[in-house]
Amino acid sequence: MQSSAVFLIEFGCLILGLGLLGRFAGRFRFSPIPLYLLAGLAFGEGGLLPLGASEDFVAVGAEIGVILLLLMLGLEYTATDLVSHLRTHYPAGIIDAVLNALPGAILALLLGWGPVAAVVLAGVTWVSSSGVIAKILGDLGRLGNRETPAILSILVLEDLSMAVYLPIVTALLAGVGLAAGGVTLAIALGVLTLVLVLAVRFGRLVSRFVSSDDPEKLLLVVLGVTLVVAGVAQQLQVSAAVGAFLVGIALSGEVAEGATSLLAPLRDLFAAVFFVFFGLHTDPASIPPVLLPALALAAVTTATKIATGYWAARRAGIGPRGRWRAGGTLVARGEFSIVIAGLAVTSGIEPSLGPLATAYVLILVLLGPLTARWTEPLATRLTGRSRRRSAPVVPGSHEALDDQDTVGRT
């Protein structure tokens, strides 16, 4: 009875604290992710007040948080959208992977962490934060800008790539052999292809089966199906997160919209718990020794993300100012980086990987909104392409349209 009371007090204080941190972040219009990570550091190993009774429940909540994050991500896309993006924008996805995954892999190898840690850190540095970037675009009023589709195409390809990348990482961290890892990857690719085909051809039938006019029943069915599929996927070493992502893709139309509105509060709650859980397993004393590598990695991958966005926007025919805005907007890292690092921390492959990932994400989730706002003005000044110094813009050109898109928005 006493332990139950302690659990309720601990967990209640944790949720209350997260709510207050979220309100604080909302007031100053920045992502609450760094505050959640700092809260985990404060209440975890080596922190100010380590949690005891509620830690097991927080671990389960963190796993549900990852599943809901990926489910909601899948609900944002239809299978047709994903196939279209894959066909049209795959060169940008390749450039993105090469420029931003390699720095993480190289650093891990230079630090002597081995090839498995290199694959993990490559994923941490590769993937931008869809959630943070969506908030940035909304806050800056850029959702209607001409460069925004190029930004979104990069994010979509990264999300789709995770359906292949996560099973590979899961297999490597489990220590399975080359043959078993190949089987796992083949299963993941087969399931992904099958879900996309079924969603394109029979998505309405799947959505009709899940659909319900009663919000309570819709919530229970969608959540239940997602947890079952995630569990089966984890049993097959495919990754529970990928299973949840595929469920989201399979649902479309009114069902997807209804499920999104119903699940959003749950996603926010358990996602916050997930970030806290990651912080709980990171000793604050282990961060200072990896702070310099984290800063160096953040500096390099800030430059590579800006280059990625610039190239993608240029390929889409966007003017110079929009190219710089696209690059600066993509800098933020967040939920996916922590998900990938969390897999490595759980497996225990390299003790310093978790602290490095924590410091790296903290730096870039705070830097991301600044680069989104200031990359274009700074680049315009440095390159001498501001309106006052450049030749008159030809009406109807990409540059003219690009300038019009920024009026009153940046």
Tab-separated table of C-alpha atoms in Angstrom:
chain	number	residue	atom	x	y	z
A	1	MET	CA	0.000	0.000	0.000
A	2	GLN	CA	2.843	2.313	0.938
A	3	SER	CA	4.699	1.616	-2.312
A	4	SER	CA	1.508	2.309	-4.264
A	5	ALA	CA	1.156	5.691	-2.578
A	6	VAL	CA	4.808	6.529	-3.327
A	7	PHE	CA	4.291	5.544	-6.962
A	8	LEU	CA	1.242	7.804	-7.296
A	9	ILE	CA	3.069	10.727	-5.703
A	10	GLU	CA	6.199	10.264	-7.830
A	11	PHE	CA	4.390	9.773	-11.095
A	12	GLY	CA	1.921	12.555	-10.365
A	13	CYS	CA	4.735	14.997	-9.645
A	14	LEU	CA	6.493	13.889	-12.826
A	15	ILE	CA	3.426	14.490	-15.021
A	16	LEU	CA	2.678	17.799	-13.294
A	17	GLY	CA	6.267	18.908	-13.818
A	18	LEU	CA	6.147	17.975	-17.495
A	19	GLY	CA	2.929	19.928	-17.906
A	20	LEU	CA	4.491	23.029	-16.369
A	21	LEU	CA	7.600	22.657	-18.528
A	22	GLY	CA	5.396	22.325	-21.619
A	23	ARG	CA	3.520	25.502	-20.703
A	24	PHE	CA	6.808	27.326	-20.164
A	25	ALA	CA	8.093	26.187	-23.588
A	26	GLY	CA	4.809	27.158	-25.227
A	27	ARG	CA	4.943	30.642	-23.759
A	28	PHE	CA	8.364	31.255	-25.299
A	29	ARG	CA	7.441	29.372	-28.516
A	30	PHE	CA	10.123	26.694	-28.579
A	31	SER	CA	10.097	22.902	-28.451
A	32	PRO	CA	9.676	21.345	-24.989
A	33	ILE	CA	11.919	18.378	-25.919
A	34	PRO	CA	15.112	19.822	-24.344
A	35	LEU	CA	13.217	20.568	-21.128
A	36	TYR	CA	11.887	16.991	-20.991
A	37	LEU	CA	15.406	15.643	-21.488
A	38	LEU	CA	16.738	17.913	-18.742
A	39	ALA	CA	13.946	16.732	-16.433
A	40	GLY	CA	15.028	13.142	-17.046
A	41	LEU	CA	18.634	14.056	-16.270
A	42	ALA	CA	17.514	15.707	-13.029
A	43	PHE	CA	15.547	12.675	-11.810
A	44	GLY	CA	17.710	9.860	-13.168
A	45	GLU	CA	21.050	8.239	-12.404
A	46	GLY	CA	23.283	10.793	-10.715
A	47	GLY	CA	20.518	13.404	-10.764
A	48	LEU	CA	19.182	15.628	-8.035
A	49	LEU	CA	16.330	13.341	-6.946
A	50	PRO	CA	16.361	9.838	-8.507
A	51	LEU	CA	12.986	8.187	-9.041
A	52	GLY	CA	12.393	4.777	-7.519
A	53	ALA	CA	8.895	3.338	-7.396
A	54	SER	CA	7.657	4.704	-10.729
A	55	GLU	CA	10.672	3.882	-12.917
A	56	ASP	CA	9.257	0.598	-14.269
A	57	PHE	CA	5.990	2.262	-15.229
A	58	VAL	CA	7.894	5.091	-16.907
A	59	ALA	CA	9.800	2.481	-18.952
A	60	VAL	CA	6.535	0.978	-20.248
A	61	GLY	CA	5.141	4.454	-20.901
A	62	ALA	CA	8.275	5.337	-22.862
A	63	GLU	CA	7.818	2.304	-25.127
A	64	ILE	CA	4.196	3.274	-25.754
A	65	GLY	CA	5.401	6.815	-26.480
A	66	VAL	CA	7.663	5.603	-29.297
A	67	ILE	CA	4.823	3.524	-30.759
A	68	LEU	CA	2.407	6.473	-30.696
A	69	LEU	CA	4.978	8.823	-32.219
A	70	LEU	CA	5.413	6.501	-35.195
A	71	LEU	CA	1.684	5.762	-35.484
A	72	MET	CA	0.851	9.460	-35.671
A	73	LEU	CA	3.620	9.948	-38.190
A	74	GLY	CA	2.118	7.246	-40.388
A	75	LEU	CA	-1.343	8.779	-40.092
A	76	GLU	CA	-0.032	11.985	-41.679
A	77	TYR	CA	0.745	10.197	-44.949
A	78	THR	CA	-1.178	8.085	-47.393
A	79	ALA	CA	0.508	5.242	-49.233
A	80	THR	CA	-0.023	7.109	-52.509
A	81	ASP	CA	1.783	10.160	-51.113
A	82	LEU	CA	4.736	8.054	-49.994
A	83	VAL	CA	5.066	6.287	-53.337
A	84	SER	CA	4.828	9.624	-55.165
A	85	HIS	CA	7.486	11.229	-52.957
A	86	LEU	CA	9.757	8.215	-53.348
A	87	ARG	CA	9.590	8.370	-57.140
A	88	THR	CA	9.961	12.124	-57.429
A	89	HIS	CA	12.346	13.133	-54.665
A	90	TYR	CA	14.592	10.107	-54.096
A	91	PRO	CA	17.769	11.972	-55.269
A	92	ALA	CA	17.259	14.498	-52.454
A	93	GLY	CA	16.826	11.612	-50.013
A	94	ILE	CA	20.109	10.059	-51.129
A	95	ILE	CA	21.977	13.372	-50.771
A	96	ASP	CA	20.414	13.844	-47.346
A	97	ALA	CA	21.503	10.394	-46.150
A	98	VAL	CA	25.072	10.723	-47.463
A	99	LEU	CA	25.725	14.232	-46.158
A	100	ASN	CA	24.174	13.789	-42.717
A	101	ALA	CA	24.683	10.122	-41.803
A	102	LEU	CA	28.386	9.986	-42.668
A	103	PRO	CA	29.544	12.549	-40.038
A	104	GLY	CA	27.980	10.494	-37.243
A	105	ALA	CA	29.438	7.228	-38.531
A	106	ILE	CA	32.891	8.759	-38.968
A	107	LEU	CA	32.917	10.242	-35.456
A	108	ALA	CA	31.913	6.919	-33.894
A	109	LEU	CA	34.743	5.160	-35.728
A	110	LEU	CA	37.256	7.881	-34.757
A	111	LEU	CA	36.212	7.436	-31.124
A	112	GLY	CA	36.815	3.695	-31.428
A	113	TRP	CA	33.226	2.670	-30.769
A	114	GLY	CA	33.025	0.085	-33.539
A	115	PRO	CA	30.836	-0.417	-36.617
A	116	VAL	CA	27.533	-1.074	-34.813
A	117	ALA	CA	27.792	2.191	-32.848
A	118	ALA	CA	28.759	3.906	-36.114
A	119	VAL	CA	25.520	2.754	-37.757
A	120	VAL	CA	23.534	3.987	-34.732
A	121	LEU	CA	25.203	7.406	-34.536
A	122	ALA	CA	24.759	7.784	-38.294
A	123	GLY	CA	20.997	7.512	-37.754
A	124	VAL	CA	21.104	10.012	-34.887
A	125	THR	CA	22.745	12.653	-37.085
A	126	TRP	CA	20.776	11.808	-40.233
A	127	VAL	CA	17.129	12.376	-39.327
A	128	SER	CA	15.600	15.810	-38.764
A	129	SER	CA	12.769	16.316	-36.296
A	130	SER	CA	9.431	16.376	-38.132
A	131	GLY	CA	7.621	17.595	-35.019
A	132	VAL	CA	9.971	20.486	-34.271
A	133	ILE	CA	10.181	21.542	-37.925
A	134	ALA	CA	6.401	21.510	-38.353
A	135	LYS	CA	6.131	23.812	-35.334
A	136	ILE	CA	8.852	26.087	-36.716
A	137	LEU	CA	7.102	26.396	-40.088
A	138	GLY	CA	3.835	27.249	-38.366
A	139	ASP	CA	5.382	29.771	-35.983
A	140	LEU	CA	7.223	31.560	-38.803
A	141	GLY	CA	4.188	31.524	-41.104
A	142	ARG	CA	6.000	29.582	-43.822
A	143	LEU	CA	3.560	26.739	-44.445
A	144	GLY	CA	2.546	28.353	-47.746
A	145	ASN	CA	6.068	29.205	-48.907
A	146	ARG	CA	7.363	27.808	-52.182
A	147	GLU	CA	10.271	26.019	-50.479
A	148	THR	CA	8.051	24.197	-47.960
A	149	PRO	CA	7.208	21.226	-50.273
A	150	ALA	CA	10.954	20.623	-50.712
A	151	ILE	CA	11.374	20.586	-46.923
A	152	LEU	CA	8.448	18.225	-46.470
A	153	SER	CA	9.745	15.894	-49.192
A	154	ILE	CA	13.006	15.473	-47.254
A	155	LEU	CA	11.097	14.721	-44.046
A	156	VAL	CA	8.821	12.196	-45.762
A	157	LEU	CA	11.773	10.339	-47.285
A	158	GLU	CA	13.528	10.262	-43.914
A	159	ASP	CA	10.412	8.840	-42.259
A	160	LEU	CA	10.056	6.201	-44.959
A	161	SER	CA	13.754	5.338	-44.700
A	162	MET	CA	13.316	4.656	-40.998
A	163	ALA	CA	11.056	1.724	-41.892
A	164	VAL	CA	14.160	0.114	-43.416
A	165	TYR	CA	16.812	1.543	-41.091
A	166	LEU	CA	15.226	0.619	-37.743
A	167	PRO	CA	15.030	-3.143	-38.471
A	168	ILE	CA	18.709	-3.067	-39.470
A	169	VAL	CA	19.688	-1.337	-36.223
A	170	THR	CA	17.494	-3.660	-34.166
A	171	ALA	CA	19.146	-6.705	-35.732
A	172	LEU	CA	22.661	-5.318	-35.247
A	173	LEU	CA	22.034	-4.413	-31.615
A	174	ALA	CA	20.558	-7.863	-30.965
A	175	GLY	CA	23.848	-9.331	-32.153
A	176	VAL	CA	22.312	-11.608	-34.772
A	177	GLY	CA	24.466	-12.976	-37.571
A	178	LEU	CA	24.667	-11.762	-41.137
A	179	ALA	CA	22.189	-14.361	-42.380
A	180	ALA	CA	19.661	-13.626	-39.627
A	181	GLY	CA	20.085	-9.899	-40.183
A	182	GLY	CA	19.439	-10.363	-43.892
A	183	VAL	CA	16.271	-12.305	-43.116
A	184	THR	CA	15.105	-9.552	-40.758
A	185	LEU	CA	15.711	-6.882	-43.391
A	186	ALA	CA	13.958	-8.973	-46.048
A	187	ILE	CA	10.944	-9.358	-43.756
A	188	ALA	CA	10.870	-5.608	-43.081
A	189	LEU	CA	11.083	-4.723	-46.769
A	190	GLY	CA	8.473	-7.340	-47.642
A	191	VAL	CA	6.061	-6.101	-44.981
A	192	LEU	CA	6.616	-2.457	-45.987
A	193	THR	CA	5.960	-3.246	-49.658
A	194	LEU	CA	2.905	-5.336	-48.809
A	195	VAL	CA	1.415	-2.619	-46.594
A	196	LEU	CA	1.978	0.046	-49.261
A	197	VAL	CA	0.335	-2.116	-51.939
A	198	LEU	CA	-2.615	-3.012	-49.698
A	199	ALA	CA	-3.004	0.602	-48.582
A	200	VAL	CA	-3.031	1.878	-52.170
A	201	ARG	CA	-5.510	-0.742	-53.410
A	202	PHE	CA	-7.588	-1.554	-50.335
A	203	GLY	CA	-7.000	1.384	-47.987
A	204	ARG	CA	-10.698	2.286	-47.970
A	205	LEU	CA	-11.683	-1.239	-46.937
A	206	VAL	CA	-9.134	-1.257	-44.088
A	207	SER	CA	-10.306	2.154	-42.917
A	208	ARG	CA	-13.951	1.071	-43.145
A	209	PHE	CA	-13.217	-1.967	-40.958
A	210	VAL	CA	-11.618	0.217	-38.280
A	211	SER	CA	-14.084	3.101	-38.626
A	212	SER	CA	-16.637	3.889	-35.944
A	213	ASP	CA	-18.930	6.838	-35.241
A	214	ASP	CA	-18.215	6.409	-31.537
A	215	PRO	CA	-14.906	8.130	-30.658
A	216	GLU	CA	-14.336	5.749	-27.731
A	217	LYS	CA	-14.611	2.653	-29.937
A	218	LEU	CA	-12.454	4.184	-32.657
A	219	LEU	CA	-9.754	5.041	-30.123
A	220	LEU	CA	-9.766	1.562	-28.581
A	221	VAL	CA	-9.706	-0.266	-31.920
A	222	VAL	CA	-6.925	1.836	-33.453
A	223	LEU	CA	-4.804	1.746	-30.302
A	224	GLY	CA	-5.386	-1.966	-29.821
A	225	VAL	CA	-4.523	-2.840	-33.422
A	226	THR	CA	-1.400	-0.686	-33.236
A	227	LEU	CA	-0.104	-2.290	-30.043
A	228	VAL	CA	-0.755	-5.807	-31.381
A	229	VAL	CA	0.992	-5.119	-34.686
A	230	ALA	CA	3.874	-3.404	-32.877
A	231	GLY	CA	4.261	-6.406	-30.590
A	232	VAL	CA	4.241	-8.864	-33.496
A	233	ALA	CA	6.777	-6.727	-35.360
A	234	GLN	CA	9.051	-6.704	-32.319
A	235	GLN	CA	8.793	-10.487	-32.051
A	236	LEU	CA	9.976	-10.695	-35.675
A	237	GLN	CA	12.896	-8.334	-34.870
A	238	VAL	CA	11.416	-5.791	-37.319
A	239	SER	CA	10.944	-3.051	-34.654
A	240	ALA	CA	7.730	-2.134	-32.876
A	241	ALA	CA	8.078	1.438	-34.150
A	242	VAL	CA	8.012	0.294	-37.770
A	243	GLY	CA	4.900	-1.788	-37.095
A	244	ALA	CA	3.134	1.260	-35.669
A	245	PHE	CA	4.236	3.398	-38.627
A	246	LEU	CA	2.766	0.868	-41.075
A	247	VAL	CA	-0.560	0.830	-39.228
A	248	GLY	CA	-0.716	4.605	-39.612
A	249	ILE	CA	-0.026	4.361	-43.346
A	250	ALA	CA	-2.756	1.733	-43.808
A	251	LEU	CA	-5.416	4.058	-42.367
A	252	SER	CA	-6.681	6.960	-44.433
A	253	GLY	CA	-9.495	9.453	-44.906
A	254	GLU	CA	-11.874	10.271	-42.067
A	255	VAL	CA	-10.564	7.399	-39.945
A	256	ALA	CA	-7.036	8.809	-40.036
A	257	GLU	CA	-8.305	12.308	-39.218
A	258	GLY	CA	-10.460	11.053	-36.352
A	259	ALA	CA	-7.702	8.854	-34.943
A	260	THR	CA	-5.238	11.740	-35.147
A	261	SER	CA	-7.426	14.061	-33.091
A	262	LEU	CA	-8.179	11.343	-30.529
A	263	LEU	CA	-4.622	10.075	-30.161
A	264	ALA	CA	-2.826	13.441	-30.147
A	265	PRO	CA	-3.165	14.011	-26.363
A	266	LEU	CA	-2.027	10.440	-25.641
A	267	ARG	CA	0.901	10.865	-28.020
A	268	ASP	CA	1.971	14.080	-26.322
A	269	LEU	CA	1.741	12.513	-22.856
A	270	PHE	CA	3.662	9.326	-23.595
A	271	ALA	CA	6.161	11.067	-25.882
A	272	ALA	CA	7.033	13.380	-22.996
A	273	VAL	CA	7.442	10.319	-20.769
A	274	PHE	CA	9.708	8.782	-23.414
A	275	PHE	CA	12.068	11.778	-23.456
A	276	VAL	CA	12.158	11.773	-19.668
A	277	PHE	CA	12.918	8.040	-19.666
A	278	PHE	CA	15.877	8.577	-21.989
A	279	GLY	CA	17.187	11.271	-19.677
A	280	LEU	CA	16.684	9.026	-16.656
A	281	HIS	CA	19.220	6.575	-18.072
A	282	THR	CA	21.831	9.239	-18.760
A	283	ASP	CA	24.120	10.295	-15.937
A	284	PRO	CA	24.558	14.106	-16.067
A	285	ALA	CA	28.196	13.621	-15.089
A	286	SER	CA	28.773	11.656	-18.318
A	287	ILE	CA	27.823	14.603	-20.571
A	288	PRO	CA	30.769	17.032	-20.016
A	289	PRO	CA	33.374	14.539	-21.367
A	290	VAL	CA	31.441	14.221	-24.662
A	291	LEU	CA	30.382	17.863	-24.942
A	292	LEU	CA	33.181	18.885	-27.315
A	293	PRO	CA	32.536	15.980	-29.739
A	294	ALA	CA	28.813	16.781	-29.568
A	295	LEU	CA	29.460	20.453	-30.372
A	296	ALA	CA	31.770	19.543	-33.260
A	297	LEU	CA	29.236	17.057	-34.619
A	298	ALA	CA	26.437	19.617	-34.265
A	299	ALA	CA	28.479	22.219	-36.172
A	300	VAL	CA	29.288	19.825	-39.024
A	301	THR	CA	25.761	18.446	-39.384
A	302	THR	CA	24.242	21.923	-39.189
A	303	ALA	CA	26.278	22.792	-42.270
A	304	THR	CA	25.395	19.525	-44.037
A	305	LYS	CA	21.661	19.921	-43.353
A	306	ILE	CA	21.716	23.469	-44.675
A	307	ALA	CA	23.500	22.181	-47.780
A	308	THR	CA	20.895	19.413	-48.126
A	309	GLY	CA	17.951	21.812	-47.959
A	310	TYR	CA	19.651	24.276	-50.298
A	311	TRP	CA	20.272	21.549	-52.907
A	312	ALA	CA	16.754	20.113	-52.639
A	313	ALA	CA	15.142	23.546	-52.991
A	314	ARG	CA	17.396	24.441	-55.904
A	315	ARG	CA	16.454	21.185	-57.627
A	316	ALA	CA	12.796	22.136	-57.135
A	317	GLY	CA	13.384	25.486	-58.898
A	318	ILE	CA	13.253	27.668	-55.780
A	319	GLY	CA	15.103	30.999	-55.702
A	320	PRO	CA	18.251	31.595	-53.603
A	321	ARG	CA	16.498	33.027	-50.546
A	322	GLY	CA	14.077	30.093	-50.365
A	323	ARG	CA	16.998	27.667	-50.692
A	324	TRP	CA	18.667	29.137	-47.618
A	325	ARG	CA	15.392	29.067	-45.693
A	326	ALA	CA	14.897	25.395	-46.594
A	327	GLY	CA	18.379	24.517	-45.389
A	328	GLY	CA	18.097	26.407	-42.107
A	329	THR	CA	14.703	24.878	-41.336
A	330	LEU	CA	15.992	21.282	-41.567
A	331	VAL	CA	18.677	21.642	-38.879
A	332	ALA	CA	16.628	20.592	-35.816
A	333	ARG	CA	17.001	17.017	-34.554
A	334	GLY	CA	14.663	15.501	-31.978
A	335	GLU	CA	12.375	12.522	-31.493
A	336	PHE	CA	13.823	10.095	-34.059
A	337	SER	CA	17.402	10.759	-32.935
A	338	ILE	CA	16.427	9.951	-29.364
A	339	VAL	CA	14.489	6.849	-30.460
A	340	ILE	CA	17.572	5.525	-32.268
A	341	ALA	CA	19.922	6.395	-29.418
A	342	GLY	CA	17.488	4.828	-26.946
A	343	LEU	CA	17.777	1.480	-28.733
A	344	ALA	CA	21.544	1.639	-28.339
A	345	VAL	CA	21.359	2.653	-24.674
A	346	THR	CA	19.034	-0.268	-23.907
A	347	SER	CA	21.408	-2.723	-25.594
A	348	GLY	CA	24.430	-1.293	-23.769
A	349	ILE	CA	26.800	-1.289	-26.763
A	350	GLU	CA	28.616	1.934	-25.855
A	351	PRO	CA	28.157	3.826	-22.547
A	352	SER	CA	29.110	7.210	-24.017
A	353	LEU	CA	26.683	7.035	-26.943
A	354	GLY	CA	23.644	8.013	-24.855
A	355	PRO	CA	25.265	11.107	-23.301
A	356	LEU	CA	26.641	12.181	-26.687
A	357	ALA	CA	23.216	11.808	-28.327
A	358	THR	CA	21.573	13.728	-25.470
A	359	ALA	CA	24.001	16.629	-25.753
A	360	TYR	CA	23.753	16.601	-29.562
A	361	VAL	CA	19.947	16.718	-29.590
A	362	LEU	CA	19.857	19.391	-26.874
A	363	ILE	CA	22.166	21.584	-28.955
A	364	LEU	CA	20.323	21.189	-32.250
A	365	VAL	CA	16.774	21.296	-30.926
A	366	LEU	CA	17.663	24.701	-29.463
A	367	LEU	CA	19.691	25.811	-32.502
A	368	GLY	CA	17.102	24.670	-35.067
A	369	PRO	CA	14.604	27.533	-34.596
A	370	LEU	CA	17.489	30.044	-34.765
A	371	THR	CA	18.900	28.666	-38.021
A	372	ALA	CA	15.397	28.533	-39.508
A	373	ARG	CA	14.936	32.232	-38.795
A	374	TRP	CA	18.414	33.637	-39.451
A	375	THR	CA	20.155	31.450	-42.080
A	376	GLU	CA	18.518	33.239	-45.011
A	377	PRO	CA	19.140	36.850	-43.819
A	378	LEU	CA	22.759	36.061	-42.903
A	379	ALA	CA	23.419	34.224	-46.160
A	380	THR	CA	21.836	37.084	-48.119
A	381	ARG	CA	24.170	39.588	-46.476
A	382	LEU	CA	27.281	37.435	-46.833
A	383	THR	CA	26.675	36.626	-50.486
A	384	GLY	CA	25.613	40.172	-51.356
A	385	ARG	CA	22.259	38.977	-52.719
A	386	SER	CA	20.070	41.356	-50.768
A	387	ARG	CA	17.578	43.454	-52.728
A	388	ARG	CA	19.379	46.707	-52.057
A	389	ARG	CA	22.631	45.512	-53.636
A	390	SER	CA	21.422	43.197	-56.378
A	391	ALA	CA	20.148	44.041	-59.837
A	392	PRO	CA	16.376	44.501	-60.281
A	393	VAL	CA	14.451	41.225	-60.126
A	394	VAL	CA	12.674	40.206	-63.318
A	395	PRO	CA	8.897	39.900	-62.641
A	396	GLY	CA	7.727	36.291	-62.703
A	397	SER	CA	11.185	34.827	-62.082
A	398	HIS	CA	11.934	32.326	-59.294
A	399	GLU	CA	13.670	35.080	-57.347
A	400	ALA	CA	10.661	37.381	-57.615
A	401	LEU	CA	8.246	34.699	-56.485
A	402	ASP	CA	10.648	33.711	-53.730
A	403	ASP	CA	10.815	37.268	-52.417
A	404	GLN	CA	7.024	37.560	-52.465
A	405	ASP	CA	6.762	34.440	-50.310
A	406	THR	CA	8.810	36.054	-47.555
A	407	VAL	CA	6.963	39.362	-47.290
A	408	GLY	CA	5.751	39.825	-43.710
A	409	ARG	CA	6.670	36.254	-42.738
A	410	THR	CA	10.267	36.156	-41.599
